[in-house]
Amino acid sequence: MTIAELTALLEEWAPAASAESWDNSGLQIGRPETTVTGVVVALDLTPAVIQEARRLGANLVITHHPMFFSPIKQITPATLVGSMALQLAESGLAHYAIHTNLDAAREGVSFALARKLGLNHLEFLQERADDSETGLGTVGEYDEPIPIEAFLARIADALAVNGVRHVSSPGMRVRRVAVCGGSGSSFLALALASAADAYVTADVKYHQFFDALNPDGTPALAYVDVGHYESEAMTEELLVAFLDRVTDGIPVHRTAETTSPIQTWIRRV
């Protein structure tokens, strides 16, 4: 199976045409006609992931986030992106990114996050008018309402985090939940319109939390920021499971690396 054949299968699920106009999904570096010997899947491309692919004998790295986002004028070892591009080319490795087209796909990133949180009866938060198989975010429900404290604990357990930023009130109960993996603060209005009791996403700015408050200052819903990496890390599992079904014996590896560069210092009391 060639890179072109493998990525065509991915794009049957998550069509390239459904990616946002500002995005840069697709083959970042490599020859489409190359035969795939092995795949490493990661959320982000990092030098450690490239080294891992070399060790495993894989010649294709598939990530959610693209390596090339902003236009660049040189590819040299002086920058992280330039250094990684050179390492890939010199090692005969290809890199493919499946970003906002996977965000928009049915059973894509937000569906995976919703399932991770144990939600049922999943549907798009907003289905695209011209294509019922693509949309924005996901909304689902628990069988019974749960207290906000139990909901936040469920998030922490499911995503293996020590804490989350949130707007809520102690008496809240949560049954209907909207989610958007990655940066989803711009979809808060959709979450409110969906009658969700909570909205789980990432990259919420300080002043954007105020948008979840009623005129009297009480929360209109629980607004939860779990972190960008944490909201999308399950994308690796999602892609590995898909590739295992369609690649006919090609070795597919989920990276052993945590690709987020962010660390959290926690004071021990």
PDB file of C-alpha atoms in Angstrom:
ATOM      1  CA  MET A   1       0.000   0.000   0.000  1.00  0.00           C
ATOM      2  CA  THR A   2       1.364   3.416  -0.950  1.00  0.00           C
ATOM      3  CA  ILE A   3       1.120   6.629   1.031  1.00  0.00           C
ATOM      4  CA  ALA A   4      -1.397   7.910  -1.529  1.00  0.00           C
ATOM      5  CA  GLU A   5      -3.569   4.800  -1.138  1.00  0.00           C
ATOM      6  CA  LEU A   6      -3.446   4.900   2.660  1.00  0.00           C
ATOM      7  CA  THR A   7      -4.244   8.597   2.915  1.00  0.00           C
ATOM      8  CA  ALA A   8      -7.081   8.192   0.412  1.00  0.00           C
ATOM      9  CA  LEU A   9      -8.702   5.784   2.882  1.00  0.00           C
ATOM     10  CA  LEU A  10      -8.334   8.350   5.661  1.00  0.00           C
ATOM     11  CA  GLU A  11      -9.897  10.984   3.439  1.00  0.00           C
ATOM     12  CA  GLU A  12     -12.902   8.790   2.698  1.00  0.00           C
ATOM     13  CA  TRP A  13     -13.635   9.117   6.425  1.00  0.00           C
ATOM     14  CA  ALA A  14     -12.437  12.713   6.810  1.00  0.00           C
ATOM     15  CA  PRO A  15     -12.538  14.384   3.373  1.00  0.00           C
ATOM     16  CA  ALA A  16      -9.845  16.958   2.718  1.00  0.00           C
ATOM     17  CA  ALA A  17     -12.533  19.311   1.391  1.00  0.00           C
ATOM     18  CA  SER A  18     -14.089  19.515   4.865  1.00  0.00           C
ATOM     19  CA  ALA A  19     -10.937  21.055   6.389  1.00  0.00           C
ATOM     20  CA  GLU A  20     -11.055  24.724   7.332  1.00  0.00           C
ATOM     21  CA  SER A  21      -9.690  27.163   4.748  1.00  0.00           C
ATOM     22  CA  TRP A  22      -6.893  28.283   7.097  1.00  0.00           C
ATOM     23  CA  ASP A  23      -5.767  24.721   7.802  1.00  0.00           C
ATOM     24  CA  ASN A  24      -2.868  22.819   6.233  1.00  0.00           C
ATOM     25  CA  SER A  25      -3.927  19.193   6.475  1.00  0.00           C
ATOM     26  CA  GLY A  26      -2.561  16.592   4.084  1.00  0.00           C
ATOM     27  CA  LEU A  27       0.870  15.311   3.102  1.00  0.00           C
ATOM     28  CA  GLN A  28       3.418  17.649   4.683  1.00  0.00           C
ATOM     29  CA  ILE A  29       6.547  15.992   3.315  1.00  0.00           C
ATOM     30  CA  GLY A  30       7.184  12.813   1.324  1.00  0.00           C
ATOM     31  CA  ARG A  31       6.408  11.084  -1.966  1.00  0.00           C
ATOM     32  CA  PRO A  32       2.810   9.855  -2.437  1.00  0.00           C
ATOM     33  CA  GLU A  33       3.976   6.815  -4.435  1.00  0.00           C
ATOM     34  CA  THR A  34       6.190   5.481  -1.602  1.00  0.00           C
ATOM     35  CA  THR A  35       5.213   2.063  -0.225  1.00  0.00           C
ATOM     36  CA  VAL A  36       4.334   2.257   3.473  1.00  0.00           C
ATOM     37  CA  THR A  37       6.463  -0.013   5.684  1.00  0.00           C
ATOM     38  CA  GLY A  38       5.048   1.154   9.001  1.00  0.00           C
ATOM     39  CA  VAL A  39       3.148   4.020  10.603  1.00  0.00           C
ATOM     40  CA  VAL A  40       3.605   5.986  13.814  1.00  0.00           C
ATOM     41  CA  VAL A  41       0.582   7.973  15.001  1.00  0.00           C
ATOM     42  CA  ALA A  42       0.935  11.018  17.263  1.00  0.00           C
ATOM     43  CA  LEU A  43      -1.013  14.151  18.104  1.00  0.00           C
ATOM     44  CA  ASP A  44       1.988  16.337  17.228  1.00  0.00           C
ATOM     45  CA  LEU A  45       5.220  15.874  15.321  1.00  0.00           C
ATOM     46  CA  THR A  46       8.262  16.215  17.586  1.00  0.00           C
ATOM     47  CA  PRO A  47      11.934  15.236  17.284  1.00  0.00           C
ATOM     48  CA  ALA A  48      11.258  12.390  19.716  1.00  0.00           C
ATOM     49  CA  VAL A  49       8.448  11.053  17.509  1.00  0.00           C
ATOM     50  CA  ILE A  50      10.759  11.149  14.483  1.00  0.00           C
ATOM     51  CA  GLN A  51      13.398   9.176  16.402  1.00  0.00           C
ATOM     52  CA  GLU A  52      10.717   6.716  17.497  1.00  0.00           C
ATOM     53  CA  ALA A  53       9.631   6.156  13.882  1.00  0.00           C
ATOM     54  CA  ARG A  54      13.239   5.442  12.930  1.00  0.00           C
ATOM     55  CA  ARG A  55      13.610   2.889  15.746  1.00  0.00           C
ATOM     56  CA  LEU A  56      10.388   1.139  14.752  1.00  0.00           C
ATOM     57  CA  GLY A  57      11.237   0.997  11.054  1.00  0.00           C
ATOM     58  CA  ALA A  58       8.197   3.093  10.120  1.00  0.00           C
ATOM     59  CA  ASN A  59       8.424   5.429   7.146  1.00  0.00           C
ATOM     60  CA  LEU A  60       5.194   7.398   7.682  1.00  0.00           C
ATOM     61  CA  VAL A  61       4.251   9.588  10.641  1.00  0.00           C
ATOM     62  CA  ILE A  62       0.589  10.574  10.849  1.00  0.00           C
ATOM     63  CA  THR A  63      -0.314  13.396  13.205  1.00  0.00           C
ATOM     64  CA  HIS A  64      -3.418  15.403  13.976  1.00  0.00           C
ATOM     65  CA  HIS A  65      -1.630  18.753  13.973  1.00  0.00           C
ATOM     66  CA  PRO A  66       0.261  19.801  10.823  1.00  0.00           C
ATOM     67  CA  MET A  67       3.993  20.497  10.894  1.00  0.00           C
ATOM     68  CA  PHE A  68       3.615  23.442   8.522  1.00  0.00           C
ATOM     69  CA  PHE A  69       1.067  26.035   9.643  1.00  0.00           C
ATOM     70  CA  SER A  70       2.537  29.450   8.979  1.00  0.00           C
ATOM     71  CA  PRO A  71       4.411  30.154   5.732  1.00  0.00           C
ATOM     72  CA  ILE A  72       8.168  29.659   6.085  1.00  0.00           C
ATOM     73  CA  LYS A  73      10.956  31.115   3.966  1.00  0.00           C
ATOM     74  CA  GLN A  74      13.780  28.716   4.826  1.00  0.00           C
ATOM     75  CA  ILE A  75      14.130  25.099   5.896  1.00  0.00           C
ATOM     76  CA  THR A  76      17.250  25.048   8.060  1.00  0.00           C
ATOM     77  CA  PRO A  77      18.266  23.508  11.392  1.00  0.00           C
ATOM     78  CA  ALA A  78      17.860  26.950  13.003  1.00  0.00           C
ATOM     79  CA  THR A  79      14.158  26.382  13.789  1.00  0.00           C
ATOM     80  CA  LEU A  80      12.230  23.444  15.208  1.00  0.00           C
ATOM     81  CA  VAL A  81      10.074  23.057  12.091  1.00  0.00           C
ATOM     82  CA  GLY A  82      13.071  23.361   9.773  1.00  0.00           C
ATOM     83  CA  SER A  83      15.076  20.880  11.809  1.00  0.00           C
ATOM     84  CA  MET A  84      12.247  18.335  11.806  1.00  0.00           C
ATOM     85  CA  ALA A  85      11.647  18.747   8.071  1.00  0.00           C
ATOM     86  CA  LEU A  86      15.320  18.046   7.405  1.00  0.00           C
ATOM     87  CA  GLN A  87      15.313  15.025   9.736  1.00  0.00           C
ATOM     88  CA  LEU A  88      12.286  13.593   7.934  1.00  0.00           C
ATOM     89  CA  ALA A  89      13.737  14.138   4.465  1.00  0.00           C
ATOM     90  CA  GLU A  90      17.185  12.823   5.383  1.00  0.00           C
ATOM     91  CA  SER A  91      15.668   9.717   6.987  1.00  0.00           C
ATOM     92  CA  GLY A  92      13.254   8.961   4.162  1.00  0.00           C
ATOM     93  CA  LEU A  93      10.253   9.557   6.422  1.00  0.00           C
ATOM     94  CA  ALA A  94       6.961  11.044   5.253  1.00  0.00           C
ATOM     95  CA  HIS A  95       4.583  13.114   7.361  1.00  0.00           C
ATOM     96  CA  TYR A  96       0.830  13.405   6.885  1.00  0.00           C
ATOM     97  CA  ALA A  97      -1.540  15.539   8.995  1.00  0.00           C
ATOM     98  CA  ILE A  98      -5.285  15.026   9.390  1.00  0.00           C
ATOM     99  CA  HIS A  99      -6.452  18.085  11.290  1.00  0.00           C
ATOM    100  CA  THR A 100      -9.699  20.050  10.948  1.00  0.00           C
ATOM    101  CA  ASN A 101     -11.119  17.518   8.489  1.00  0.00           C
ATOM    102  CA  LEU A 102     -10.904  14.945  11.299  1.00  0.00           C
ATOM    103  CA  ASP A 103     -12.369  17.500  13.716  1.00  0.00           C
ATOM    104  CA  ALA A 104     -15.354  17.795  11.364  1.00  0.00           C
ATOM    105  CA  ALA A 105     -15.824  14.074  10.674  1.00  0.00           C
ATOM    106  CA  ARG A 106     -18.536  11.900  12.154  1.00  0.00           C
ATOM    107  CA  GLU A 107     -16.816   9.718  14.775  1.00  0.00           C
ATOM    108  CA  GLY A 108     -13.904  12.142  14.614  1.00  0.00           C
ATOM    109  CA  VAL A 109     -12.103  14.021  17.379  1.00  0.00           C
ATOM    110  CA  SER A 110     -15.067  15.432  19.306  1.00  0.00           C
ATOM    111  CA  PHE A 111     -16.966  12.144  19.095  1.00  0.00           C
ATOM    112  CA  ALA A 112     -13.900  10.403  20.553  1.00  0.00           C
ATOM    113  CA  LEU A 113     -13.749  12.937  23.405  1.00  0.00           C
ATOM    114  CA  ALA A 114     -17.461  12.482  24.105  1.00  0.00           C
ATOM    115  CA  ARG A 115     -17.088   8.701  24.239  1.00  0.00           C
ATOM    116  CA  LYS A 116     -14.074   9.082  26.532  1.00  0.00           C
ATOM    117  CA  LEU A 117     -16.336  11.009  28.925  1.00  0.00           C
ATOM    118  CA  GLY A 118     -18.934   8.228  28.798  1.00  0.00           C
ATOM    119  CA  LEU A 119     -21.619  10.142  26.897  1.00  0.00           C
ATOM    120  CA  ASN A 120     -24.339   8.382  24.908  1.00  0.00           C
ATOM    121  CA  HIS A 121     -26.707   9.299  22.045  1.00  0.00           C
ATOM    122  CA  LEU A 122     -24.062  11.351  20.257  1.00  0.00           C
ATOM    123  CA  GLU A 123     -24.803  13.833  17.487  1.00  0.00           C
ATOM    124  CA  PHE A 124     -23.084  16.835  15.964  1.00  0.00           C
ATOM    125  CA  LEU A 125     -23.323  20.037  17.946  1.00  0.00           C
ATOM    126  CA  GLN A 126     -23.927  21.681  14.572  1.00  0.00           C
ATOM    127  CA  GLU A 127     -24.300  19.551  11.449  1.00  0.00           C
ATOM    128  CA  ARG A 128     -23.138  21.135   8.208  1.00  0.00           C
ATOM    129  CA  ALA A 129     -26.080  22.066   6.008  1.00  0.00           C
ATOM    130  CA  ASP A 130     -24.589  20.501   2.876  1.00  0.00           C
ATOM    131  CA  ASP A 131     -23.233  17.285   4.422  1.00  0.00           C
ATOM    132  CA  SER A 132     -24.782  15.298   7.276  1.00  0.00           C
ATOM    133  CA  GLU A 133     -21.501  13.416   7.810  1.00  0.00           C
ATOM    134  CA  THR A 134     -19.564  16.523   8.852  1.00  0.00           C
ATOM    135  CA  GLY A 135     -20.141  19.156  11.487  1.00  0.00           C
ATOM    136  CA  LEU A 136     -18.871  21.041  14.518  1.00  0.00           C
ATOM    137  CA  GLY A 137     -18.429  19.514  17.951  1.00  0.00           C
ATOM    138  CA  THR A 138     -20.550  16.801  19.533  1.00  0.00           C
ATOM    139  CA  VAL A 139     -23.385  16.715  22.034  1.00  0.00           C
ATOM    140  CA  GLY A 140     -24.434  13.695  24.078  1.00  0.00           C
ATOM    141  CA  GLU A 141     -26.114  12.658  27.302  1.00  0.00           C
ATOM    142  CA  TYR A 142     -25.708  10.606  30.438  1.00  0.00           C
ATOM    143  CA  ASP A 143     -28.532   8.257  31.389  1.00  0.00           C
ATOM    144  CA  GLU A 144     -29.100  10.222  34.597  1.00  0.00           C
ATOM    145  CA  PRO A 145     -28.074  13.709  35.764  1.00  0.00           C
ATOM    146  CA  ILE A 146     -24.939  13.763  37.909  1.00  0.00           C
ATOM    147  CA  PRO A 147     -23.711  16.422  40.373  1.00  0.00           C
ATOM    148  CA  ILE A 148     -21.202  18.906  38.974  1.00  0.00           C
ATOM    149  CA  GLU A 149     -18.511  17.665  41.368  1.00  0.00           C
ATOM    150  CA  ALA A 150     -18.937  14.100  40.095  1.00  0.00           C
ATOM    151  CA  PHE A 151     -18.893  15.356  36.504  1.00  0.00           C
ATOM    152  CA  LEU A 152     -15.619  17.222  36.994  1.00  0.00           C
ATOM    153  CA  ALA A 153     -14.113  14.175  38.715  1.00  0.00           C
ATOM    154  CA  ARG A 154     -15.239  12.014  35.795  1.00  0.00           C
ATOM    155  CA  ILE A 155     -13.451  14.341  33.372  1.00  0.00           C
ATOM    156  CA  ALA A 156     -10.265  14.256  35.448  1.00  0.00           C
ATOM    157  CA  ASP A 157     -10.336  10.459  35.629  1.00  0.00           C
ATOM    158  CA  ALA A 158     -11.156   9.951  31.946  1.00  0.00           C
ATOM    159  CA  LEU A 159      -8.477  12.345  30.700  1.00  0.00           C
ATOM    160  CA  ALA A 160      -5.890  11.581  33.408  1.00  0.00           C
ATOM    161  CA  VAL A 161      -5.569  15.193  34.548  1.00  0.00           C
ATOM    162  CA  ASN A 162      -5.067  16.606  38.027  1.00  0.00           C
ATOM    163  CA  GLY A 163      -7.473  19.488  37.524  1.00  0.00           C
ATOM    164  CA  VAL A 164      -9.490  21.524  35.036  1.00  0.00           C
ATOM    165  CA  ARG A 165     -10.440  25.195  34.736  1.00  0.00           C
ATOM    166  CA  HIS A 166     -14.187  25.727  34.871  1.00  0.00           C
ATOM    167  CA  VAL A 167     -17.142  27.995  35.489  1.00  0.00           C
ATOM    168  CA  SER A 168     -19.927  26.276  37.431  1.00  0.00           C
ATOM    169  CA  SER A 169     -21.990  26.473  40.602  1.00  0.00           C
ATOM    170  CA  PRO A 170     -22.167  23.897  43.426  1.00  0.00           C
ATOM    171  CA  GLY A 171     -25.788  22.895  42.886  1.00  0.00           C
ATOM    172  CA  MET A 172     -25.500  22.149  39.185  1.00  0.00           C
ATOM    173  CA  ARG A 173     -26.446  18.758  37.810  1.00  0.00           C
ATOM    174  CA  VAL A 174     -25.187  17.598  34.445  1.00  0.00           C
ATOM    175  CA  ARG A 175     -26.894  15.325  31.957  1.00  0.00           C
ATOM    176  CA  ARG A 176     -26.612  16.882  28.484  1.00  0.00           C
ATOM    177  CA  VAL A 177     -23.019  17.750  27.528  1.00  0.00           C
ATOM    178  CA  ALA A 178     -21.541  19.509  24.495  1.00  0.00           C
ATOM    179  CA  VAL A 179     -17.877  18.916  23.678  1.00  0.00           C
ATOM    180  CA  CYS A 180     -15.342  20.191  21.178  1.00  0.00           C
ATOM    181  CA  GLY A 181     -11.830  18.794  21.094  1.00  0.00           C
ATOM    182  CA  GLY A 182      -9.151  21.473  20.783  1.00  0.00           C
ATOM    183  CA  SER A 183      -9.848  25.210  20.648  1.00  0.00           C
ATOM    184  CA  GLY A 184     -13.617  25.450  20.920  1.00  0.00           C
ATOM    185  CA  SER A 185     -14.394  28.692  22.736  1.00  0.00           C
ATOM    186  CA  SER A 186     -15.924  30.157  19.572  1.00  0.00           C
ATOM    187  CA  PHE A 187     -18.642  27.485  19.712  1.00  0.00           C
ATOM    188  CA  LEU A 188     -19.979  28.384  23.178  1.00  0.00           C
ATOM    189  CA  ALA A 189     -23.118  29.904  21.630  1.00  0.00           C
ATOM    190  CA  LEU A 190     -23.825  26.572  19.916  1.00  0.00           C
ATOM    191  CA  ALA A 191     -23.448  24.758  23.234  1.00  0.00           C
ATOM    192  CA  LEU A 192     -25.864  27.181  24.895  1.00  0.00           C
ATOM    193  CA  ALA A 193     -28.349  26.816  22.031  1.00  0.00           C
ATOM    194  CA  SER A 194     -28.201  23.019  22.339  1.00  0.00           C
ATOM    195  CA  ALA A 195     -29.557  23.220  25.908  1.00  0.00           C
ATOM    196  CA  ALA A 196     -26.395  21.561  27.210  1.00  0.00           C
ATOM    197  CA  ASP A 197     -25.805  21.544  30.953  1.00  0.00           C
ATOM    198  CA  ALA A 198     -22.046  21.661  30.342  1.00  0.00           C
ATOM    199  CA  TYR A 199     -19.574  22.465  27.588  1.00  0.00           C
ATOM    200  CA  VAL A 200     -16.148  20.799  27.563  1.00  0.00           C
ATOM    201  CA  THR A 201     -13.395  22.172  25.320  1.00  0.00           C
ATOM    202  CA  ALA A 202      -9.945  23.813  25.518  1.00  0.00           C
ATOM    203  CA  ASP A 203      -8.003  27.052  25.060  1.00  0.00           C
ATOM    204  CA  VAL A 204     -10.631  29.256  26.737  1.00  0.00           C
ATOM    205  CA  LYS A 205      -9.280  32.728  27.495  1.00  0.00           C
ATOM    206  CA  TYR A 206      -9.985  34.407  30.832  1.00  0.00           C
ATOM    207  CA  HIS A 207     -12.550  36.897  29.526  1.00  0.00           C
ATOM    208  CA  GLN A 208     -14.281  34.206  27.476  1.00  0.00           C
ATOM    209  CA  PHE A 209     -15.333  32.434  30.663  1.00  0.00           C
ATOM    210  CA  PHE A 210     -17.557  35.446  31.400  1.00  0.00           C
ATOM    211  CA  ASP A 211     -19.543  34.620  28.252  1.00  0.00           C
ATOM    212  CA  ALA A 212     -20.994  31.609  30.080  1.00  0.00           C
ATOM    213  CA  LEU A 213     -22.585  33.787  32.783  1.00  0.00           C
ATOM    214  CA  ASN A 214     -26.195  34.945  32.987  1.00  0.00           C
ATOM    215  CA  PRO A 215     -27.018  38.646  33.531  1.00  0.00           C
ATOM    216  CA  ASP A 216     -27.123  38.005  37.287  1.00  0.00           C
ATOM    217  CA  GLY A 217     -23.634  36.464  37.236  1.00  0.00           C
ATOM    218  CA  THR A 218     -24.707  32.850  37.658  1.00  0.00           C
ATOM    219  CA  PRO A 219     -23.422  30.252  35.165  1.00  0.00           C
ATOM    220  CA  ALA A 220     -25.754  29.471  32.268  1.00  0.00           C
ATOM    221  CA  LEU A 221     -23.953  26.135  31.996  1.00  0.00           C
ATOM    222  CA  ALA A 222     -20.779  24.531  33.292  1.00  0.00           C
ATOM    223  CA  TYR A 223     -17.924  25.715  31.054  1.00  0.00           C
ATOM    224  CA  VAL A 224     -14.895  23.443  31.326  1.00  0.00           C
ATOM    225  CA  ASP A 225     -11.409  23.885  29.834  1.00  0.00           C
ATOM    226  CA  VAL A 226      -9.513  20.594  30.018  1.00  0.00           C
ATOM    227  CA  GLY A 227      -6.413  21.623  28.036  1.00  0.00           C
ATOM    228  CA  HIS A 228      -5.737  21.328  24.301  1.00  0.00           C
ATOM    229  CA  TYR A 229      -3.554  18.220  24.372  1.00  0.00           C
ATOM    230  CA  GLU A 230      -5.801  16.551  26.930  1.00  0.00           C
ATOM    231  CA  SER A 231      -8.927  17.168  24.838  1.00  0.00           C
ATOM    232  CA  GLU A 232      -7.382  15.563  21.752  1.00  0.00           C
ATOM    233  CA  ALA A 233      -4.931  12.921  22.998  1.00  0.00           C
ATOM    234  CA  MET A 234      -7.494  10.176  22.332  1.00  0.00           C
ATOM    235  CA  THR A 235      -7.191  11.059  18.639  1.00  0.00           C
ATOM    236  CA  GLU A 236      -4.120   8.809  18.618  1.00  0.00           C
ATOM    237  CA  GLU A 237      -6.240   5.819  19.701  1.00  0.00           C
ATOM    238  CA  LEU A 238      -8.893   6.773  17.155  1.00  0.00           C
ATOM    239  CA  LEU A 239      -6.441   6.834  14.245  1.00  0.00           C
ATOM    240  CA  VAL A 240      -4.638   3.648  15.272  1.00  0.00           C
ATOM    241  CA  ALA A 241      -7.943   1.761  15.456  1.00  0.00           C
ATOM    242  CA  PHE A 242      -8.958   3.015  11.996  1.00  0.00           C
ATOM    243  CA  LEU A 243      -5.589   2.225  10.420  1.00  0.00           C
ATOM    244  CA  ASP A 244      -5.511  -1.251  11.952  1.00  0.00           C
ATOM    245  CA  ARG A 245      -8.807  -1.972  10.174  1.00  0.00           C
ATOM    246  CA  VAL A 246      -7.769  -0.744   6.723  1.00  0.00           C
ATOM    247  CA  THR A 247      -4.018  -1.226   6.286  1.00  0.00           C
ATOM    248  CA  ASP A 248      -3.937  -5.002   5.825  1.00  0.00           C
ATOM    249  CA  GLY A 249      -1.068  -5.914   8.130  1.00  0.00           C
ATOM    250  CA  ILE A 250       1.083  -2.780   7.937  1.00  0.00           C
ATOM    251  CA  PRO A 251       2.535  -2.179  11.431  1.00  0.00           C
ATOM    252  CA  VAL A 252       0.751   0.764  13.064  1.00  0.00           C
ATOM    253  CA  HIS A 253       2.142   2.175  16.303  1.00  0.00           C
ATOM    254  CA  ARG A 254       0.719   4.730  18.700  1.00  0.00           C
ATOM    255  CA  THR A 255       3.550   6.928  19.894  1.00  0.00           C
ATOM    256  CA  ALA A 256       4.864   6.287  23.384  1.00  0.00           C
ATOM    257  CA  GLU A 257       5.697  10.001  23.631  1.00  0.00           C
ATOM    258  CA  THR A 258       3.609  12.696  25.301  1.00  0.00           C
ATOM    259  CA  THR A 259       3.928  15.307  22.593  1.00  0.00           C
ATOM    260  CA  SER A 260       2.683  18.332  24.542  1.00  0.00           C
ATOM    261  CA  PRO A 261       5.575  20.567  25.645  1.00  0.00           C
ATOM    262  CA  ILE A 262       3.502  21.961  28.531  1.00  0.00           C
ATOM    263  CA  GLN A 263       4.233  20.897  32.086  1.00  0.00           C
ATOM    264  CA  THR A 264       2.245  21.745  35.217  1.00  0.00           C
ATOM    265  CA  TRP A 265       3.908  22.331  38.550  1.00  0.00           C
ATOM    266  CA  ILE A 266       1.693  21.274  41.469  1.00  0.00           C
ATOM    267  CA  ARG A 267       2.465  22.352  45.015  1.00  0.00           C
ATOM    268  CA  ARG A 268       2.444  19.417  47.408  1.00  0.00           C
ATOM    269  CA  VAL A 269       0.815  20.345  50.712  1.00  0.00           C
TER     270      VAL A 269
END
